XYZ file of C-alpha atoms in Angstrom:
723
model
C 0.035 0.006 0.027
C 1.438 3.407 -0.904
C 2.460 5.708 1.878
C 0.852 8.974 2.617
C 3.731 10.759 1.017
C 3.540 8.633 -2.087
C -0.237 9.168 -2.433
C 0.245 12.954 -2.088
C 3.002 12.939 -4.608
C 0.937 10.960 -7.177
C -2.014 13.305 -6.774
C 0.149 16.392 -7.023
C 1.766 15.007 -10.149
C -1.664 14.104 -11.558
C -0.914 10.437 -12.081
C -2.876 8.684 -9.236
C -4.712 5.678 -10.674
C -7.036 5.162 -7.710
C -7.688 8.550 -5.926
C -10.709 7.050 -3.995
C -8.244 4.920 -2.050
C -6.777 7.977 -0.482
C -9.213 10.946 -0.875
C -12.571 11.037 0.901
C -13.733 9.535 4.166
C -11.834 6.499 5.484
C -11.800 4.519 8.701
C -8.404 3.824 10.255
C -7.097 2.553 13.570
C -7.571 5.942 15.176
C -11.117 6.427 14.062
C -12.048 8.323 10.823
C -9.973 10.527 8.572
C -11.286 12.863 5.807
C -8.780 13.927 3.166
C -9.382 16.700 0.660
C -7.189 18.074 -2.057
C -8.084 21.618 -3.110
C -4.918 23.501 -4.162
C -6.789 26.757 -4.754
C -8.601 26.924 -1.410
C -7.398 28.935 1.569
C -9.586 27.261 4.221
C -11.839 24.183 4.329
C -14.452 23.065 6.894
C -16.690 20.043 7.057
C -20.085 19.806 8.583
C -20.311 17.043 11.218
C -24.117 17.134 11.373
C -24.185 19.851 14.000
C -21.423 22.383 13.363
C -18.651 23.210 10.924
C -15.357 21.575 11.816
C -12.182 23.015 10.336
C -9.798 20.816 8.341
C -6.097 20.934 9.020
C -3.966 22.176 6.050
C -1.150 19.680 5.641
C 1.153 22.048 3.785
C 1.121 24.699 1.191
C 0.373 22.116 -1.538
C -3.370 21.938 -1.183
C -3.927 18.899 1.048
C -6.390 19.127 3.980
C -7.498 16.615 6.486
C -9.929 16.108 9.395
C -9.584 13.306 11.967
C -12.005 12.167 14.620
C -13.426 9.200 16.591
C -16.990 9.763 15.362
C -17.848 9.195 11.768
C -18.923 12.086 9.667
C -22.244 12.030 7.620
C -21.622 9.681 4.716
C -22.003 12.408 2.151
C -19.602 14.944 3.626
C -20.541 18.598 3.074
C -17.555 20.977 2.697
C -17.219 24.759 2.961
C -14.441 25.932 0.633
C -12.931 29.362 1.172
C -11.045 30.946 -1.769
C -9.358 34.267 -1.911
C -12.453 36.209 -2.957
C -15.424 33.854 -2.360
C -16.663 30.754 -0.508
C -18.819 27.861 -1.714
C -20.521 24.797 -0.010
C -20.218 21.537 -1.822
C -20.370 17.860 -1.057
C -17.087 15.932 -1.287
C -17.047 13.971 -4.569
C -14.808 11.254 -3.024
C -17.587 10.259 -0.541
C -19.810 8.861 -3.224
C -19.709 5.366 -4.660
C -20.058 4.146 -8.187
C -23.495 4.269 -9.803
C -22.554 2.214 -12.879
C -23.696 -1.466 -12.715
C -21.418 -4.328 -13.461
C -24.022 -5.652 -15.870
C -23.821 -2.396 -18.032
C -20.026 -2.629 -17.931
C -20.118 -6.226 -19.125
C -22.529 -5.481 -21.889
C -20.382 -2.552 -22.964
C -17.283 -4.719 -23.055
C -19.185 -7.214 -25.260
C -20.287 -4.421 -27.578
C -23.939 -4.927 -26.673
C -24.956 -1.967 -24.549
C -27.401 -0.351 -26.888
C -27.839 2.621 -24.701
C -24.189 3.118 -23.774
C -24.790 6.910 -23.941
C -26.783 6.608 -20.701
C -23.799 5.038 -18.922
C -20.963 7.057 -20.462
C -20.724 10.841 -20.927
C -22.115 13.437 -18.465
C -25.515 13.023 -16.844
C -27.179 15.418 -14.490
C -28.660 13.137 -11.805
C -29.398 12.529 -8.170
C -27.030 10.263 -6.167
C -27.813 9.459 -2.575
C -30.073 12.390 -2.230
C -27.573 14.910 -3.703
C -27.871 16.385 -7.263
C -24.782 16.729 -9.392
C -23.250 15.347 -12.632
C -21.844 11.882 -13.179
C -18.984 11.826 -15.607
C -17.785 8.559 -17.195
C -15.390 7.853 -20.068
C -13.750 4.887 -21.654
C -9.944 5.272 -21.705
C -8.330 1.784 -21.022
C -4.730 2.916 -21.597
C -4.894 5.802 -19.180
C -2.888 5.960 -15.996
C -5.143 8.763 -14.768
C -8.224 10.549 -16.075
C -9.651 13.791 -14.626
C -12.676 15.887 -15.287
C -11.694 19.527 -15.895
C -13.882 22.608 -16.276
C -14.681 26.050 -14.895
C -15.709 24.265 -11.636
C -12.098 23.369 -10.834
C -10.190 25.963 -12.768
C -9.353 23.433 -15.579
C -6.865 21.943 -13.166
C -6.395 18.143 -13.909
C -5.096 17.531 -10.446
C -8.346 18.405 -8.578
C -10.881 15.894 -9.884
C -9.284 12.602 -10.779
C -11.732 9.853 -11.632
C -12.278 6.253 -10.357
C -11.165 3.378 -12.578
C -13.877 0.644 -12.687
C -11.737 -2.440 -12.571
C -10.270 -3.603 -15.855
C -13.148 -2.374 -18.048
C -11.263 0.825 -19.015
C -14.187 2.908 -17.874
C -13.490 5.881 -15.474
C -16.255 7.514 -13.371
C -16.689 10.443 -11.073
C -19.846 11.920 -9.567
C -19.450 15.666 -9.090
C -22.037 16.873 -6.644
C -23.574 20.303 -6.686
C -22.785 21.252 -10.303
C -25.539 21.555 -12.842
C -26.560 21.808 -16.431
C -24.684 24.064 -18.767
C -21.177 23.415 -17.345
C -18.409 23.183 -19.851
C -15.896 20.347 -19.318
C -13.303 18.061 -20.846
C -11.357 14.996 -19.867
C -7.633 15.254 -19.005
C -5.941 11.922 -19.765
C -2.436 10.756 -18.803
C -1.247 7.786 -20.837
C 0.117 5.042 -18.568
C 3.064 4.189 -20.835
C 4.351 7.510 -22.081
C 3.119 9.793 -19.372
C 1.879 12.102 -22.075
C -1.183 14.216 -21.113
C -4.092 14.878 -23.466
C -7.172 17.098 -22.963
C -10.173 15.638 -24.877
C -13.789 16.415 -25.491
C -16.326 13.765 -24.269
C -16.939 11.143 -27.015
C -20.435 10.713 -25.538
C -21.020 14.476 -25.023
C -24.632 15.577 -25.440
C -23.866 19.171 -26.187
C -20.775 21.256 -27.130
C -19.372 24.729 -26.927
C -19.863 26.734 -30.110
C -16.931 26.723 -32.531
C -14.140 27.612 -32.323
C -14.428 26.298 -28.749
C -14.337 22.602 -28.303
C -15.426 21.940 -24.755
C -18.284 19.434 -24.007
C -21.344 20.872 -22.127
C -23.522 19.213 -19.560
C -26.975 18.782 -21.032
C -30.175 16.990 -20.130
C -31.095 13.826 -22.039
C -34.779 13.591 -21.110
C -37.514 16.090 -20.489
C -38.857 17.150 -23.910
C -42.610 16.664 -24.293
C -43.155 15.076 -27.680
C -46.364 15.567 -29.705
C -45.719 12.907 -32.393
C -47.298 9.812 -30.889
C -49.769 9.465 -33.843
C -46.790 9.748 -36.275
C -44.869 7.068 -34.426
C -47.779 4.756 -34.448
C -48.304 5.188 -38.203
C -44.629 4.745 -38.920
C -44.461 1.425 -37.043
C -47.254 0.030 -39.229
C -46.254 1.742 -42.535
C -45.667 -0.427 -45.550
C -42.895 1.753 -46.750
C -41.860 -0.463 -49.604
C -45.192 0.138 -51.366
C -45.692 3.788 -50.268
C -44.292 6.986 -51.764
C -40.866 8.010 -50.449
C -39.627 11.354 -51.675
C -36.766 12.967 -49.962
C -35.613 16.586 -49.792
C -31.882 16.709 -48.905
C -31.052 19.783 -46.743
C -27.880 21.387 -45.407
C -29.301 23.248 -42.465
C -26.691 26.069 -42.565
C -27.203 27.111 -46.172
C -30.894 26.486 -46.989
C -31.731 29.996 -45.803
C -29.858 32.504 -43.713
C -30.712 35.726 -41.932
C -29.918 38.931 -43.723
C -26.749 39.373 -41.717
C -25.508 35.870 -42.553
C -26.626 34.247 -39.224
C -27.807 30.679 -39.394
C -31.388 29.804 -38.875
C -31.805 27.862 -35.614
C -33.750 24.664 -35.630
C -36.920 26.367 -34.379
C -36.673 28.880 -37.141
C -36.146 26.144 -39.679
C -39.187 24.373 -38.354
C -41.221 27.463 -38.938
C -39.981 27.952 -42.568
C -38.638 24.706 -43.886
C -41.464 22.439 -42.830
C -44.255 24.334 -44.549
C -42.125 24.729 -47.670
C -41.494 20.873 -47.821
C -45.119 20.253 -47.139
C -46.150 22.549 -49.955
C -43.671 20.955 -52.344
C -44.982 17.462 -51.646
C -41.889 15.878 -50.373
C -42.464 13.043 -47.811
C -39.141 13.317 -45.914
C -36.319 15.725 -45.087
C -32.834 14.252 -45.127
C -30.483 16.456 -43.038
C -26.795 16.427 -43.834
C -24.861 15.680 -40.594
C -26.003 17.755 -37.721
C -23.762 16.240 -35.088
C -21.010 18.492 -33.817
C -18.229 19.285 -36.160
C -15.483 22.097 -36.025
C -15.371 23.253 -39.596
C -18.405 24.526 -41.648
C -16.706 23.603 -44.869
C -16.792 19.804 -44.034
C -20.538 20.054 -44.293
C -20.720 17.987 -41.071
C -19.011 14.881 -42.495
C -15.902 15.280 -40.203
C -17.689 14.737 -36.866
C -16.089 15.326 -33.527
C -19.198 15.054 -31.366
C -21.151 12.003 -32.359
C -23.801 12.433 -29.632
C -24.151 16.186 -29.749
C -26.407 18.272 -31.875
C -24.199 21.030 -33.319
C -24.530 24.281 -31.320
C -24.528 26.242 -34.649
C -28.269 25.677 -34.892
C -29.426 25.587 -31.286
C -29.784 23.141 -28.385
C -30.679 19.428 -28.458
C -34.234 20.415 -27.455
C -34.346 22.855 -30.357
C -33.566 19.978 -32.689
C -36.364 17.817 -30.971
C -38.670 20.631 -31.621
C -37.758 20.553 -35.287
C -38.261 16.841 -35.658
C -41.549 17.123 -33.750
C -42.824 19.801 -36.053
C -41.904 17.670 -39.038
C -43.830 14.756 -37.640
C -46.925 16.768 -36.787
C -46.922 17.952 -40.377
C -46.636 14.466 -41.657
C -43.024 14.692 -42.763
C -40.310 12.102 -41.837
C -36.735 13.073 -40.879
C -33.679 11.132 -42.136
C -30.279 11.899 -40.695
C -27.040 11.650 -42.634
C -24.770 9.506 -40.462
C -21.038 9.055 -40.678
C -19.665 5.851 -39.163
C -16.994 5.440 -41.892
C -14.365 7.816 -40.532
C -13.533 10.654 -38.063
C -11.123 13.536 -38.268
C -7.665 13.685 -36.759
C -8.419 16.778 -34.549
C -6.283 16.400 -31.416
C -9.086 17.380 -29.070
C -11.472 14.618 -30.203
C -11.360 10.819 -30.787
C -7.973 10.520 -32.513
C -5.569 8.648 -30.244
C -7.941 9.287 -27.418
C -6.000 7.912 -24.551
C -2.560 8.222 -26.213
C -3.178 5.010 -28.204
C -5.152 4.158 -31.358
C -8.272 3.538 -29.403
C -11.090 4.188 -31.819
C -8.985 3.648 -34.950
C -6.342 1.125 -36.029
C -2.740 1.589 -35.135
C -1.569 0.567 -38.645
C -2.364 3.345 -41.210
C -2.970 0.604 -43.847
C -6.113 -0.127 -41.855
C -6.710 3.002 -39.855
C -6.288 5.967 -42.217
C -8.432 7.186 -45.089
C -5.996 8.666 -47.529
C -8.434 10.631 -49.700
C -10.093 12.449 -46.800
C -7.214 12.676 -44.335
C -9.268 11.039 -41.720
C -9.112 7.982 -39.421
C -11.121 4.799 -39.869
C -12.995 3.171 -36.982
C -11.763 -0.185 -35.663
C -15.066 -2.132 -36.205
C -13.521 -5.311 -34.723
C -13.157 -3.760 -31.253
C -16.271 -4.301 -29.200
C -16.273 -0.945 -27.448
C -15.846 0.975 -30.690
C -18.560 -1.047 -32.409
C -20.680 -0.283 -29.349
C -19.900 3.457 -29.650
C -21.373 3.490 -33.151
C -24.320 1.158 -32.597
C -25.360 3.006 -29.474
C -25.039 6.309 -31.546
C -27.534 4.987 -34.120
C -29.831 3.991 -31.264
C -29.399 7.453 -29.729
C -30.616 9.350 -32.786
C -33.468 7.050 -33.434
C -34.629 6.807 -29.815
C -33.791 10.202 -28.198
C -34.651 12.354 -31.289
C -37.273 10.154 -32.958
C -35.344 10.128 -36.256
C -37.043 8.071 -38.950
C -34.000 6.842 -40.765
C -30.268 6.913 -41.231
C -28.576 7.503 -44.576
C -25.173 5.831 -43.944
C -22.363 7.735 -45.611
C -19.471 6.182 -47.577
C -20.462 2.556 -47.237
C -18.147 1.347 -49.944
C -15.175 2.792 -48.134
C -16.120 0.632 -45.165
C -16.706 -2.581 -47.060
C -13.336 -2.727 -48.906
C -9.971 -2.857 -47.188
C -8.413 -1.644 -50.416
C -10.828 1.169 -51.006
C -8.903 4.011 -52.911
C -5.561 2.299 -52.036
C -2.785 1.065 -54.236
C -1.133 -2.333 -53.962
C 0.895 -2.521 -50.780
C -1.111 0.162 -49.080
C -3.753 -2.168 -47.520
C -3.827 -5.402 -45.438
C -6.045 -8.296 -46.529
C -8.547 -9.894 -44.201
C -7.842 -13.216 -42.428
C -8.941 -15.137 -45.530
C -6.659 -13.163 -47.761
C -9.468 -11.111 -49.305
C -10.251 -7.437 -49.634
C -13.538 -7.475 -47.839
C -13.732 -5.823 -44.397
C -15.331 -8.535 -42.447
C -15.686 -6.592 -39.280
C -17.479 -3.837 -41.101
C -19.826 -6.333 -42.659
C -20.688 -7.685 -39.235
C -21.179 -4.131 -37.969
C -23.621 -3.321 -40.790
C -25.666 -6.442 -40.112
C -25.808 -5.773 -36.379
C -26.782 -2.105 -37.060
C -29.595 -3.033 -39.366
C -30.953 -5.854 -37.139
C -31.014 -3.499 -34.122
C -32.532 -0.701 -36.135
C -35.411 -2.680 -37.672
C -36.136 -4.625 -34.446
C -35.974 -1.791 -32.009
C -37.595 0.922 -34.184
C -40.102 -0.509 -36.526
C -40.727 1.419 -39.643
C -37.372 3.317 -39.523
C -35.128 3.105 -42.568
C -31.415 2.678 -43.228
C -30.100 3.827 -46.595
C -26.749 2.933 -47.882
C -24.650 5.307 -49.976
C -22.906 2.371 -51.691
C -21.411 2.811 -55.160
C -20.043 -0.630 -55.995
C -21.573 -3.955 -57.053
C -21.416 -5.442 -53.557
C -24.361 -7.905 -53.528
C -27.502 -7.899 -51.365
C -26.916 -4.496 -49.660
C -30.692 -4.074 -49.136
C -31.537 -7.712 -48.589
C -32.317 -9.117 -45.155
C -29.452 -10.419 -42.937
C -31.121 -13.816 -42.646
C -30.721 -14.243 -46.371
C -27.087 -13.185 -46.262
C -27.577 -9.546 -47.023
C -26.344 -6.435 -45.226
C -29.903 -5.596 -44.079
C -30.265 -1.980 -45.362
C -33.750 -0.803 -46.291
C -32.455 0.777 -49.514
C -29.321 1.471 -51.486
C -28.632 4.659 -53.475
C -28.647 3.850 -57.217
C -25.357 5.530 -58.099
C -25.164 3.666 -61.358
C -28.543 5.069 -62.536
C -27.573 8.503 -61.358
C -24.307 8.581 -63.096
C -25.594 7.078 -66.357
C -28.566 9.468 -66.371
C -26.476 12.639 -65.833
C -23.887 11.473 -68.315
C -26.690 10.986 -70.938
C -28.461 14.180 -70.230
C -25.258 16.318 -70.499
C -24.831 15.247 -74.095
C -26.170 17.493 -76.829
C -29.502 16.028 -78.065
C -28.077 15.367 -81.507
C -25.584 13.049 -79.868
C -27.909 11.239 -77.443
C -28.781 8.547 -79.951
C -25.363 7.162 -79.534
C -25.777 6.910 -75.708
C -29.287 5.468 -75.583
C -28.021 2.472 -73.699
C -27.221 4.686 -70.680
C -30.946 4.990 -70.050
C -31.891 1.412 -70.752
C -29.044 -0.502 -69.076
C -30.328 0.109 -65.543
C -33.296 -2.201 -65.955
C -30.845 -5.136 -66.176
C -30.058 -4.756 -62.477
C -32.836 -2.506 -61.158
C -34.509 -5.110 -59.041
C -31.409 -6.679 -57.447
C -31.712 -4.102 -54.732
C -34.225 -1.693 -53.213
C -32.955 1.391 -54.938
C -33.337 5.152 -54.256
C -32.726 7.520 -57.202
C -30.587 10.382 -55.879
C -29.678 13.717 -57.257
C -27.705 14.653 -54.153
C -25.382 17.380 -52.922
C -22.378 15.457 -54.325
C -23.605 16.207 -57.899
C -23.724 19.938 -57.541
C -20.281 20.803 -56.005
C -16.538 20.682 -56.749
C -16.827 21.729 -60.410
C -19.586 19.367 -61.309
C -21.921 22.327 -61.875
C -25.572 22.666 -60.892
C -28.202 20.511 -62.437
C -29.340 23.419 -64.489
C -25.838 24.207 -65.633
C -25.262 20.529 -66.678
C -27.974 20.829 -69.277
C -26.914 21.537 -72.893
C -28.422 24.028 -75.205
C -29.721 27.625 -74.966
C -31.658 28.881 -71.957
C -35.012 27.554 -72.988
C -33.482 24.092 -73.683
C -31.662 24.027 -70.411
C -34.852 24.517 -68.436
C -36.728 22.076 -70.670
C -34.024 19.419 -70.199
C -34.178 19.843 -66.445
C -37.920 19.469 -66.377
C -37.554 16.357 -68.525
C -34.899 15.005 -66.209
C -37.169 15.374 -63.159
C -40.037 13.661 -65.145
C -37.738 10.745 -65.832
C -36.634 10.528 -62.214
C -40.177 10.702 -60.799
C -41.618 8.073 -63.098
C -38.717 5.605 -63.027
C -38.899 2.699 -60.547
C -37.224 3.623 -57.176
C -37.703 5.969 -54.255
C -36.596 9.618 -54.831
C -34.143 12.130 -53.486
C -33.310 15.708 -54.569
C -30.906 18.154 -53.006
C -32.160 21.593 -51.953
C -31.994 24.122 -54.864
C -32.615 21.432 -57.472
C -36.251 22.074 -57.264
C -36.058 25.683 -58.579
C -33.103 25.203 -60.878
C -30.375 26.788 -58.764
C -28.027 28.420 -61.227
C -24.626 27.938 -59.720
C -23.094 25.206 -57.679
C -24.041 24.833 -54.052
C -22.059 27.113 -51.774
C -21.995 26.116 -48.099
C -21.211 29.618 -47.039
C -24.339 31.296 -48.159
C -28.086 30.570 -48.631
C -29.683 29.342 -51.802
C -30.506 31.851 -54.499
C -34.125 32.252 -53.562
C -34.420 35.484 -55.579
C -34.515 33.234 -58.709
C -38.104 32.288 -58.010
C -38.891 35.833 -59.179
C -38.015 34.571 -62.694
C -40.696 32.604 -64.526
C -38.404 29.869 -65.817
C -37.182 28.993 -62.243
C -40.584 29.129 -60.653
C -41.773 26.983 -63.564
C -39.237 24.239 -62.688
C -40.461 24.535 -59.129
C -44.098 24.144 -60.149
C -43.219 21.152 -62.372
C -41.405 19.310 -59.523
C -44.189 20.183 -57.107
C -46.776 18.700 -59.431
C -44.472 15.598 -60.119
C -44.133 15.050 -56.355
C -47.911 15.073 -56.018
C -48.365 12.880 -59.062
C -45.877 10.318 -57.614
C -47.607 10.376 -54.224
C -51.162 10.147 -55.574
C -50.877 7.662 -58.374
C -50.265 4.166 -57.009
C -48.716 2.884 -60.230
C -45.775 5.313 -59.709
C -44.811 4.126 -56.240
C -46.451 0.809 -55.242
C -44.066 -1.483 -57.037
C -40.837 0.469 -57.099
C -38.800 -2.577 -56.157
C -40.574 -5.227 -58.224
C -40.258 -6.016 -61.937
C -44.061 -6.412 -62.021
C -44.276 -2.665 -61.561
C -42.447 -1.777 -64.841
C -42.668 -2.689 -68.491
C -40.941 -1.220 -71.534
C -43.140 -0.260 -74.476
C -40.242 0.861 -76.572
C -36.646 0.980 -75.324
C -35.042 0.737 -78.734
C -36.028 3.999 -80.384
C -32.432 5.486 -80.141
C -32.630 7.238 -83.508
C -35.415 9.574 -82.137
C -34.123 9.414 -78.518
C -37.643 8.512 -77.288
C -38.331 6.188 -74.355
C -41.696 4.790 -73.539
C -42.796 2.449 -70.660
C -45.615 1.559 -68.383
C -45.823 1.649 -64.547
C -48.221 -0.667 -62.751
C -49.886 -0.586 -59.386
C -50.556 -3.803 -57.533
C -54.195 -3.813 -58.655
C -53.032 -3.808 -62.279
C -53.883 -0.149 -63.018
C -51.181 1.576 -64.908
C -49.837 4.779 -66.423
C -47.956 5.289 -69.705
C -44.814 7.415 -69.732
C -43.268 8.791 -72.966
C -40.023 10.832 -72.866
C -38.657 12.823 -75.783
C -34.951 13.672 -75.264
C -34.607 15.799 -78.371
C -35.875 19.373 -79.165
C -37.819 17.992 -82.155
C -41.588 17.740 -81.647
C -42.946 14.420 -82.667
C -46.383 14.556 -84.357
C -48.506 11.523 -84.676
C -46.152 9.478 -82.550
C -47.621 6.002 -82.072
C -47.345 4.021 -78.821
C -48.908 0.690 -77.950
C -51.385 0.214 -75.121
C -53.041 -2.887 -73.747
C -56.523 -1.670 -73.058
C -58.964 0.011 -75.412
C -60.451 3.270 -74.317
C -59.779 6.989 -73.747
C -56.483 8.272 -72.337
C -55.627 11.692 -71.124
C -52.426 13.514 -70.119
C -52.092 13.718 -66.283
C -48.692 15.393 -66.623
C -46.868 17.226 -69.382
C -43.466 18.889 -68.599
C -43.925 21.188 -71.571
C -46.943 22.935 -70.130
C -46.887 26.651 -70.277
C -47.468 26.588 -66.476
C -43.844 25.244 -66.207
C -42.385 27.536 -68.790
C -42.796 25.176 -71.710
C -44.027 25.636 -75.264
C -47.499 24.096 -74.346
C -47.488 21.434 -76.896
C -49.582 18.434 -75.921
C -52.678 16.466 -76.420
C -55.562 18.551 -75.234
C -58.372 16.779 -73.478
C -57.277 13.309 -74.384
C -57.155 10.713 -77.142
C -58.860 7.430 -78.017
C -57.171 4.192 -78.874
C -57.203 2.640 -82.351
C -57.243 -1.078 -83.164
C -53.699 -0.907 -84.644
C -51.296 -3.276 -82.897
C -48.059 -1.574 -81.815
C -45.159 -2.399 -79.567
C -46.632 -5.828 -79.169
C -49.888 -4.448 -77.777
C -53.348 -4.893 -79.370
C -54.256 -1.176 -79.164
C -52.328 2.045 -79.814
C -52.473 5.784 -79.441
C -51.205 8.510 -81.633
C -50.123 11.630 -79.951
C -47.940 14.717 -80.093
C -44.648 14.519 -78.208
C -43.466 17.965 -77.053
C -39.752 18.874 -77.487
C -37.393 17.899 -74.637
C -40.399 16.838 -72.567
C -42.175 13.958 -70.880
C -45.831 13.139 -70.741
C -47.688 10.760 -68.512
C -50.944 9.225 -69.736
C -53.732 7.469 -67.822
C -56.818 5.613 -69.114
C -59.976 7.420 -68.038
C -62.680 5.388 -69.884
């Protein structure tokens, strides 16, 4: 057992591994002794239940003690006198641990789904005293302390208790409350190097450029979305419309002076806008804490904290609540693939590669200059799984769009030979990441029925959106990056050349039902020199807008769920700029408001016509009428509902109007246009087919009946039988 001198030296040098063995109230042969270390205090007294008893100052180094025959109250109350003020507090070293061995065991196994309720900071009552319990995982630390304004950011004052061999450290700090800023000071047990880190499980953070964690409440918000939650749990999402509006909260709109809208202001403006436009969901780019605006949130330093840029955690709950009350779902962009190297955050957290791999061939993402999580380590996997649980449970999020899935699945992702290590079988597949995805998706779908997981996965990895019990990864949907790339490549060609690239539009049907696909025109397609959607379009001004309306018509009628990035809907002219709001003034120009009206009507058409959404993932929902008319660059197909009703879609990808264009149909009767992207309401030339057309008994496209119609230039029409 260390001597009194050795204990004091270890505490003074901030390297004591077990401060509770020395500090606090202890029984010895002479009775009871209370030891306190407060280097900034001038006098200390303890209340014995009747009166204040002074503590003896051992020396000038901050140690005080009281000794007596009679035990003090179990939760010792101290009066600390400083140079210019005095406070009364309970002694933190008189409180036992409040973390159960069962939770510690589950955490070590990677199965503590609500690890965020054990680790981090929690305002709570312990033995009748209110305070904050701090807990952190740092298995390679010799000593961990909580530092903050409450102790002058002095790592010697509040060293934590090590909970056995679990690597978890804990300290209950009585008499401090919500709003306190704090960090963890960690001394590595091998090198002696000292690090000051933010809380990996922190619920709130100081606004940039500050990096401190902030004590926040986890519970207490009164939700109003019970009806939404019930509907979601029973929703047959595979056969329902799903139409996502992707938003970057900091640049959708801003105040006149450049200030961000907070989440409550966004709720008041964004929610009614999305409702009016007919989108079913909002997907938010990452809103967890991140230091740099220009990272768009994808370099996360606070996985459990809502970024302070846009308000408090309860402000974000208010936003989600408002969405749900309005009938709009909320999907969160989530980044379990990598994290930044910022010294104040997860990187080499306890002086070792704790959350990442030690070997850069496994642990470093060369393209992004970030670190890759070690998915094979139970506690790291638990950190991420609990984080998914956190957003779905505590904020009622309706789905997670998982970023950069391909970079997680392949050990050689974006690496040259010799820059990566194979798995235990000699392959390039990241087996630990595969297991993580399966565990993530099983947990998500079992614990939160009706929620969605969407994979941004750009390779041919099989069965991404198939159930885990069939050998799949278990995602609800996969972004159809192939369709998106082929479509944009095609539409960027001058119409006269499109005949030579017709296969770009037809090839997708060869694989379209191997996954549950979402069709995205996301933020990635309108940055870094790729140009805005409008600016991708060839031709003069009229043709650019016509091409864009045609592109949206193709997207909204093609099988798959839908996603559009903010600004696409009104033909934003330049690339997305994270540092300013969208160019809303463009809606004062008819061609831009026309595109907005066209997409609004397409959204409503998609939602209201079962044939356009009920069988997005089934080949029974789609049938080509003519996929071979490359010479005229015209596509025609049918979409079917489960009851057999259908719509006919004809798309003309040239500026040449097609008079008397014949298309085959199965059923005799009268058909009418239910959408025409060339309507003058949208800024088109208003060519079309009037009040409707009747079939003739001329077989065409292998069908017994046919229609002759006018195809407008650079436009799509949707037909439905009415009689």
